[in-house]
Tab-separated table of C-alpha atoms and ligand atoms in Angstrom:
chain	number	residue	atom	x	y	z
A	1	MET	CA	-21.069	-0.546	18.869
A	2	PHE	CA	-18.154	-1.027	16.468
A	3	ALA	CA	-15.098	0.420	18.201
A	4	SER	CA	-12.313	0.587	15.644
A	5	ILE	CA	-11.100	-1.016	12.463
A	6	SER	CA	-7.892	-2.075	14.254
A	7	GLU	CA	-9.993	-4.171	16.605
A	8	LEU	CA	-11.783	-5.820	13.672
A	9	LEU	CA	-8.545	-6.235	11.696
A	10	PRO	CA	-5.409	-6.125	13.845
A	11	ARG	CA	-2.100	-5.577	12.038
A	12	PRO	CA	-1.373	-7.671	10.033
A	13	SER	CA	-4.662	-9.098	8.751
A	14	VAL	CA	-5.354	-10.881	5.508
A	15	MET	CA	-8.500	-10.000	3.562
A	16	GLY	CA	-9.499	-12.843	1.223
A	17	VAL	CA	-10.960	-11.834	-2.156
A	18	LEU	CA	-14.290	-13.316	-3.264
A	19	ASN	CA	-15.426	-11.902	-6.594
A	20	VAL	CA	-19.007	-12.745	-7.563
A	21	THR	CA	-18.580	-11.533	-11.121
A	22	PRO	CA	-18.334	-13.165	-14.542
A	23	ASP	CA	-15.330	-11.033	-15.515
A	24	SER	CA	-12.938	-10.289	-12.626
A	25	PHE	CA	-9.381	-10.596	-13.806
A	26	SER	CA	-8.369	-13.535	-11.666
A	27	ASP	CA	-11.382	-15.354	-10.218
A	28	GLY	CA	-14.182	-14.151	-12.527
A	29	GLY	CA	-17.006	-16.642	-13.109
A	30	ARG	CA	-15.946	-19.148	-10.461
A	31	HIS	CA	-18.214	-18.127	-7.588
A	32	LEU	CA	-21.453	-17.021	-9.201
A	33	GLU	CA	-23.477	-19.769	-7.513
A	34	PRO	CA	-24.144	-18.990	-3.823
A	35	ALA	CA	-23.070	-22.504	-2.767
A	36	ALA	CA	-19.733	-22.188	-4.610
A	37	ALA	CA	-19.214	-18.688	-3.209
A	38	PHE	CA	-19.947	-19.832	0.339
A	39	ALA	CA	-17.585	-22.802	-0.007
A	40	ARG	CA	-14.838	-20.465	-1.222
A	41	ALA	CA	-15.508	-18.012	1.642
A	42	GLU	CA	-15.222	-20.861	4.158
A	43	GLU	CA	-12.002	-21.984	2.532
A	44	LEU	CA	-10.532	-18.468	2.712
A	45	VAL	CA	-11.353	-18.294	6.447
A	46	ARG	CA	-9.937	-21.768	7.071
A	47	GLN	CA	-6.752	-20.648	5.321
A	48	GLY	CA	-6.404	-17.703	7.694
A	49	ALA	CA	-8.328	-14.782	6.201
A	50	ALA	CA	-9.518	-12.409	8.935
A	51	ILE	CA	-12.222	-11.054	6.627
A	52	VAL	CA	-13.720	-11.986	3.235
A	53	ASP	CA	-14.197	-9.177	0.696
A	54	VAL	CA	-17.225	-9.782	-1.547
A	55	GLY	CA	-17.466	-7.853	-4.810
A	56	GLY	CA	-20.119	-7.913	-7.541
A	57	GLU	CA	-18.533	-5.461	-9.975
A	58	SER	CA	-15.157	-5.850	-11.645
A	59	THR	CA	-12.909	-2.796	-11.543
A	60	ARG	CA	-10.206	-4.229	-13.805
A	61	PRO	CA	-8.732	-1.792	-16.335
A	62	GLY	CA	-11.195	-1.285	-19.203
A	63	SER	CA	-14.266	-2.498	-17.323
A	64	GLU	CA	-17.561	-0.629	-17.817
A	65	GLY	CA	-19.302	-1.047	-14.475
A	66	VAL	CA	-22.693	-2.642	-13.820
A	67	SER	CA	-26.136	-1.355	-12.790
A	68	VAL	CA	-27.337	-1.368	-9.181
A	69	ASP	CA	-29.856	-4.102	-10.028
A	70	GLU	CA	-27.241	-6.333	-11.605
A	71	GLU	CA	-24.815	-5.864	-8.718
A	72	LEU	CA	-27.556	-6.655	-6.185
A	73	ARG	CA	-28.612	-9.693	-8.229
A	74	ARG	CA	-25.049	-11.017	-8.064
A	75	VAL	CA	-24.167	-10.362	-4.435
A	76	VAL	CA	-27.384	-10.655	-2.395
A	77	PRO	CA	-27.834	-14.459	-2.723
A	78	VAL	CA	-24.199	-14.880	-1.658
A	79	LEU	CA	-24.438	-12.427	1.240
A	80	GLU	CA	-27.578	-14.216	2.440
A	81	ARG	CA	-25.433	-17.336	2.897
A	82	LEU	CA	-22.513	-15.544	4.552
A	83	GLY	CA	-24.421	-15.115	7.833
A	84	GLU	CA	-23.262	-18.683	8.508
A	85	LEU	CA	-19.601	-17.754	8.028
A	86	ARG	CA	-17.504	-17.740	11.202
A	87	ALA	CA	-15.692	-14.541	10.199
A	88	PRO	CA	-16.631	-11.005	9.216
A	89	TYR	CA	-17.087	-10.045	5.600
A	90	SER	CA	-16.876	-6.788	3.668
A	91	ILE	CA	-18.689	-5.500	0.618
A	92	ASP	CA	-16.570	-4.144	-2.231
A	93	THR	CA	-18.934	-1.583	-3.728
A	94	SER	CA	-19.281	2.079	-4.596
A	95	LYS	CA	-23.075	2.021	-4.552
A	96	ALA	CA	-25.116	3.105	-1.528
A	97	SER	CA	-27.999	0.682	-2.231
A	98	VAL	CA	-25.650	-2.296	-2.479
A	99	ALA	CA	-23.804	-1.270	0.690
A	100	ARG	CA	-27.100	-0.713	2.564
A	101	ARG	CA	-28.387	-4.181	1.668
A	102	ALA	CA	-25.036	-5.807	2.521
A	103	LEU	CA	-24.941	-4.078	5.908
A	104	GLU	CA	-28.521	-5.201	6.660
A	105	LEU	CA	-27.378	-8.739	5.929
A	106	GLY	CA	-24.379	-8.432	8.272
A	107	ALA	CA	-21.380	-6.972	6.422
A	108	SER	CA	-18.824	-5.318	8.716
A	109	LEU	CA	-16.901	-3.128	6.287
A	110	VAL	CA	-17.595	-1.115	3.134
A	111	ASN	CA	-14.697	-1.192	0.684
A	112	ASP	CA	-15.154	1.708	-1.731
A	113	VAL	CA	-12.560	1.989	-4.508
A	114	THR	CA	-13.873	5.490	-5.281
A	115	ALA	CA	-13.370	6.775	-1.706
A	116	LEU	CA	-16.997	8.002	-1.455
A	117	ARG	CA	-16.881	9.947	-4.744
A	118	ALA	CA	-19.142	7.806	-6.955
A	119	ASP	CA	-22.381	7.753	-4.986
A	120	PRO	CA	-23.233	10.790	-2.834
A	121	ASP	CA	-25.457	8.660	-0.565
A	122	LEU	CA	-22.788	6.171	0.472
A	123	VAL	CA	-21.197	8.410	3.097
A	124	ASP	CA	-24.485	8.608	5.036
A	125	VAL	CA	-25.011	4.851	4.869
A	126	VAL	CA	-21.593	4.240	6.462
A	127	ALA	CA	-22.027	7.057	9.013
A	128	GLU	CA	-25.477	5.821	10.103
A	129	ARG	CA	-24.370	2.204	10.488
A	130	GLY	CA	-21.017	3.058	12.103
A	131	VAL	CA	-19.244	0.211	10.269
A	132	ALA	CA	-15.667	0.029	9.005
A	133	LEU	CA	-14.747	1.751	5.751
A	134	CYS	CA	-11.892	1.521	3.278
A	135	LEU	CA	-11.116	4.666	1.274
A	136	MET	CA	-9.029	3.916	-1.831
A	137	HIS	CA	-7.170	6.181	-4.245
A	138	MET	CA	-7.903	5.880	-7.954
A	139	GLN	CA	-6.939	8.285	-10.743
A	140	GLY	CA	-9.727	8.406	-13.355
A	141	GLU	CA	-12.199	5.534	-13.682
A	142	PRO	CA	-11.668	1.830	-14.432
A	143	ARG	CA	-12.657	2.138	-18.123
A	144	THR	CA	-9.805	4.549	-18.932
A	145	MET	CA	-7.572	4.707	-15.845
A	146	GLN	CA	-4.592	2.920	-17.404
A	147	ASP	CA	-4.568	5.024	-20.596
A	148	ASP	CA	-1.890	7.503	-19.512
A	149	PRO	CA	-1.771	8.014	-15.745
A	150	ARG	CA	0.353	11.012	-14.710
A	151	TYR	CA	1.517	12.509	-11.421
A	152	ASP	CA	4.172	15.042	-10.411
A	153	ASP	CA	4.823	13.078	-7.226
A	154	VAL	CA	2.585	10.045	-6.996
A	155	VAL	CA	3.176	9.365	-3.296
A	156	SER	CA	2.478	12.853	-2.013
A	157	GLU	CA	-0.543	13.221	-4.339
A	158	VAL	CA	-2.034	9.915	-3.179
A	159	ALA	CA	-1.343	10.806	0.473
A	160	SER	CA	-2.975	14.206	0.163
A	161	PHE	CA	-5.981	12.707	-1.673
A	162	LEU	CA	-6.471	10.143	1.110
A	163	GLU	CA	-6.095	12.827	3.760
A	164	ASP	CA	-8.806	14.905	2.024
A	165	ARG	CA	-11.184	11.960	1.665
A	166	LEU	CA	-10.674	11.036	5.330
A	167	ALA	CA	-11.454	14.642	6.313
A	168	PHE	CA	-14.577	14.542	4.118
A	169	ALA	CA	-15.760	11.289	5.736
A	170	VAL	CA	-15.161	12.644	9.238
A	171	ALA	CA	-16.947	15.914	8.426
A	172	ARG	CA	-19.960	13.822	7.383
A	173	GLY	CA	-20.135	11.885	10.643
A	174	ILE	CA	-17.828	8.892	10.116
A	175	ARG	CA	-15.410	8.353	13.009
A	176	GLU	CA	-11.739	8.263	12.090
A	177	GLU	CA	-11.429	4.965	13.982
A	178	GLN	CA	-13.764	3.350	11.427
A	179	VAL	CA	-11.491	4.076	8.473
A	180	CYS	CA	-8.549	2.440	6.724
A	181	LEU	CA	-6.739	3.942	3.721
A	182	ASP	CA	-5.544	2.291	0.511
A	183	PRO	CA	-3.145	3.763	-2.096
A	184	GLY	CA	-4.975	1.831	-4.846
A	185	ILE	CA	-2.195	-0.194	-6.426
A	186	GLY	CA	-2.927	-0.532	-10.166
A	187	PHE	CA	-5.746	2.013	-10.224
A	188	GLY	CA	-4.578	4.704	-12.656
A	189	LYS	CA	-0.890	3.934	-12.046
A	190	THR	CA	2.082	2.879	-14.156
A	191	LEU	CA	4.553	0.240	-13.010
A	192	GLU	CA	6.793	2.994	-11.642
A	193	HIS	CA	3.908	4.608	-9.745
A	194	ASN	CA	3.024	1.272	-8.112
A	195	LEU	CA	6.637	0.674	-7.096
A	196	LEU	CA	7.066	4.157	-5.645
A	197	LEU	CA	3.880	3.722	-3.612
A	198	VAL	CA	5.150	0.468	-2.140
A	199	SER	CA	8.639	1.765	-1.457
A	200	ARG	CA	7.313	4.921	0.258
A	201	LEU	CA	4.268	3.342	1.881
A	202	ASP	CA	5.428	4.717	5.253
A	203	GLU	CA	4.272	8.146	3.998
A	204	ILE	CA	0.735	6.803	3.624
A	205	ALA	CA	0.931	5.070	7.017
A	206	ALA	CA	2.023	8.420	8.506
A	207	LEU	CA	-1.547	9.654	7.942
A	208	GLY	CA	-2.316	7.715	11.120
A	209	ARG	CA	-4.879	5.227	9.825
A	210	PRO	CA	-4.375	1.509	9.076
A	211	VAL	CA	-3.201	1.018	5.493
A	212	LEU	CA	-4.701	-1.643	3.219
A	213	VAL	CA	-2.798	-2.831	0.143
A	214	GLY	CA	-4.285	-4.770	-2.777
A	215	HIS	CA	-1.435	-5.736	-5.119
A	216	SER	CA	-2.393	-9.427	-5.360
A	217	ARG	CA	-2.424	-10.889	-8.900
A	218	LYS	CA	-2.180	-7.472	-10.509
A	219	ARG	CA	-0.644	-7.169	-13.941
A	220	PHE	CA	2.434	-5.146	-12.943
A	221	LEU	CA	3.753	-8.044	-10.815
A	222	GLY	CA	4.761	-10.028	-13.903
A	223	ARG	CA	6.838	-7.078	-15.082
A	224	LEU	CA	9.024	-7.075	-11.956
A	225	LEU	CA	10.905	-10.234	-12.834
A	226	GLY	CA	13.060	-8.808	-15.641
A	227	ASP	CA	15.000	-11.700	-17.193
A	228	VAL	CA	14.035	-14.151	-14.462
A	229	ALA	CA	11.693	-16.886	-15.731
A	230	SER	CA	8.464	-17.083	-13.743
A	231	THR	CA	7.495	-20.400	-12.156
A	232	SER	CA	4.894	-19.151	-9.659
A	233	GLY	CA	3.095	-16.605	-11.846
A	234	PRO	CA	2.505	-13.400	-9.909
A	235	LEU	CA	2.643	-15.083	-6.480
A	236	ALA	CA	6.350	-14.774	-5.628
A	237	PRO	CA	6.540	-11.058	-6.509
A	238	ALA	CA	3.285	-10.475	-4.588
A	239	LEU	CA	4.739	-12.128	-1.469
A	240	ALA	CA	7.897	-10.010	-1.751
A	241	ILE	CA	5.773	-6.863	-1.951
A	242	THR	CA	3.701	-8.002	1.015
A	243	ALA	CA	6.870	-8.295	3.099
A	244	LEU	CA	8.112	-4.846	2.077
A	245	ALA	CA	4.682	-3.269	2.575
A	246	PHE	CA	4.343	-4.759	6.060
A	247	GLU	CA	7.728	-3.391	7.042
A	248	ARG	CA	6.673	0.040	5.808
A	249	GLY	CA	3.504	-0.007	7.884
A	250	ALA	CA	0.767	-1.783	5.893
A	251	ALA	CA	-1.828	-3.445	8.129
A	252	ILE	CA	-4.360	-5.206	5.874
A	253	PHE	CA	-3.490	-7.307	2.822
A	254	ARG	CA	-6.262	-7.876	0.253
A	255	VAL	CA	-5.202	-11.080	-1.493
A	256	HIS	CA	-6.406	-14.051	-3.539
A	257	ASP	CA	-3.740	-16.523	-2.309
A	258	VAL	CA	-4.503	-16.500	1.394
A	259	PRO	CA	-2.386	-19.335	2.866
A	260	GLU	CA	0.796	-18.151	1.160
A	261	HIS	CA	0.315	-14.592	2.424
A	262	VAL	CA	-0.523	-15.750	5.946
A	263	GLU	CA	2.701	-17.773	6.004
A	264	ALA	CA	4.815	-14.984	4.510
A	265	LEU	CA	3.446	-12.497	7.053
A	266	ALA	CA	4.187	-14.878	9.930
A	267	ALA	CA	7.808	-15.067	8.774
A	268	VAL	CA	8.112	-11.292	8.287
A	269	ARG	CA	6.616	-10.684	11.715
A	270	ALA	CA	9.116	-13.049	13.314
A	271	VAL	CA	11.951	-10.956	11.893
A	272	VAL	CA	10.381	-7.614	12.805
A	273	ASP	CA	9.458	-8.822	16.306
A	274	ALA	CA	13.035	-10.048	16.884
A	275	GLN	CA	14.112	-6.403	17.127
A	276	ALA	CA	11.977	-6.050	20.245
A	277	LEU	CA	13.976	-8.844	21.911
A	278	VAL	CA	17.248	-6.851	21.784
A	279	PRO	CA	17.851	-5.261	25.219
A	280	GLY	CA	17.968	-1.474	25.216
A	281	ARG	CA	15.974	-1.052	22.003
B	301	LIG	N1	-8.431	-4.094	-6.088
B	301	LIG	C1	-9.454	-4.661	-6.767
B	301	LIG	C2	-10.760	-4.594	-6.262
B	301	LIG	N2	-11.021	-3.977	-5.084
B	301	LIG	N3	-10.262	-2.811	-3.183
B	301	LIG	C3	-9.261	-2.233	-2.491
B	301	LIG	N4	-9.509	-1.605	-1.331
B	301	LIG	N5	-7.968	-2.255	-2.949
B	301	LIG	C4	-7.635	-2.858	-4.131
B	301	LIG	O1	-6.443	-2.822	-4.514
B	301	LIG	C5	-8.671	-3.478	-4.892
B	301	LIG	C6	-10.005	-3.429	-4.373
B	301	LIG	C7	-9.189	-5.361	-8.058
B	301	LIG	O2	-8.878	-6.708	-7.858
B	301	LIG	P1	-9.900	-7.928	-8.062
B	301	LIG	O3	-11.008	-7.839	-7.080
B	301	LIG	O4	-9.157	-9.199	-8.043
B	301	LIG	O5	-10.418	-7.763	-9.532
B	301	LIG	P2	-11.744	-7.184	-10.180
B	301	LIG	O6	-11.828	-5.734	-9.885
B	301	LIG	O7	-11.571	-7.470	-11.647
B	301	LIG	O8	-12.907	-7.908	-9.586
């Protein structure tokens, strides 16, 4: 029996992204063939990913979504190969039928960017199988979410949304220990909203569940540099955010550039752990 998500993914853990889509904003089209997808999954694990997150539907701003049949057609051949992977994998889906098939094939976690709001059957699938679950905050839907996102206080609204969705999941038979929470960086959020969520991430961590963050390669990162010319694309700002998010309590980092994040987290941990070496603290 699956005990807790912290056992599956101790803090900090890196989740490597594997998009099996033609149109994802950073790796779309590269892993449509099962052999290419499997090779990439193996590479992510070799680089230090604790889990590989497989998605068959892009949720980038403006995207329309795909049918159940199309999503199954994309992910099933890849998932059939992932049984050979020497690490757990998750399924990034909002659809109960896709999650059910992925769990039959061996997935360990359901990553739902709609926090169980899109498909009323998904909650029962997760409860019956007792697997790990990620509940993410999103304002609106991918097609229109970046049109004009508004909040009075983004951090407290996201925290109270996640608290409500956790309570809903638990009321429907999911154990709290199965669940991690995600503020949904870039999902119906302006640059300022994303930055406030990172800087006050401790308020999300205070909900008592592991926090997952997914800022990797998102558009807002390029806007953080001001007048500074970019040489690493969005990687350097992403690593800086990873460090700050870890310090504020984040546990799981959903990223595309796995080795760089593994190394950055090792360095951040060394600094944070040094505090424990001081006598009397
Ligand atoms: N972001 C994306 C997809 N799934 N899941 C969680 N829990 N948190 C996230 O921040 C998150 C997510 C979007 O990134 P990506 O998979 O690279 O792109 P696309 O949606 O275009 O496939």
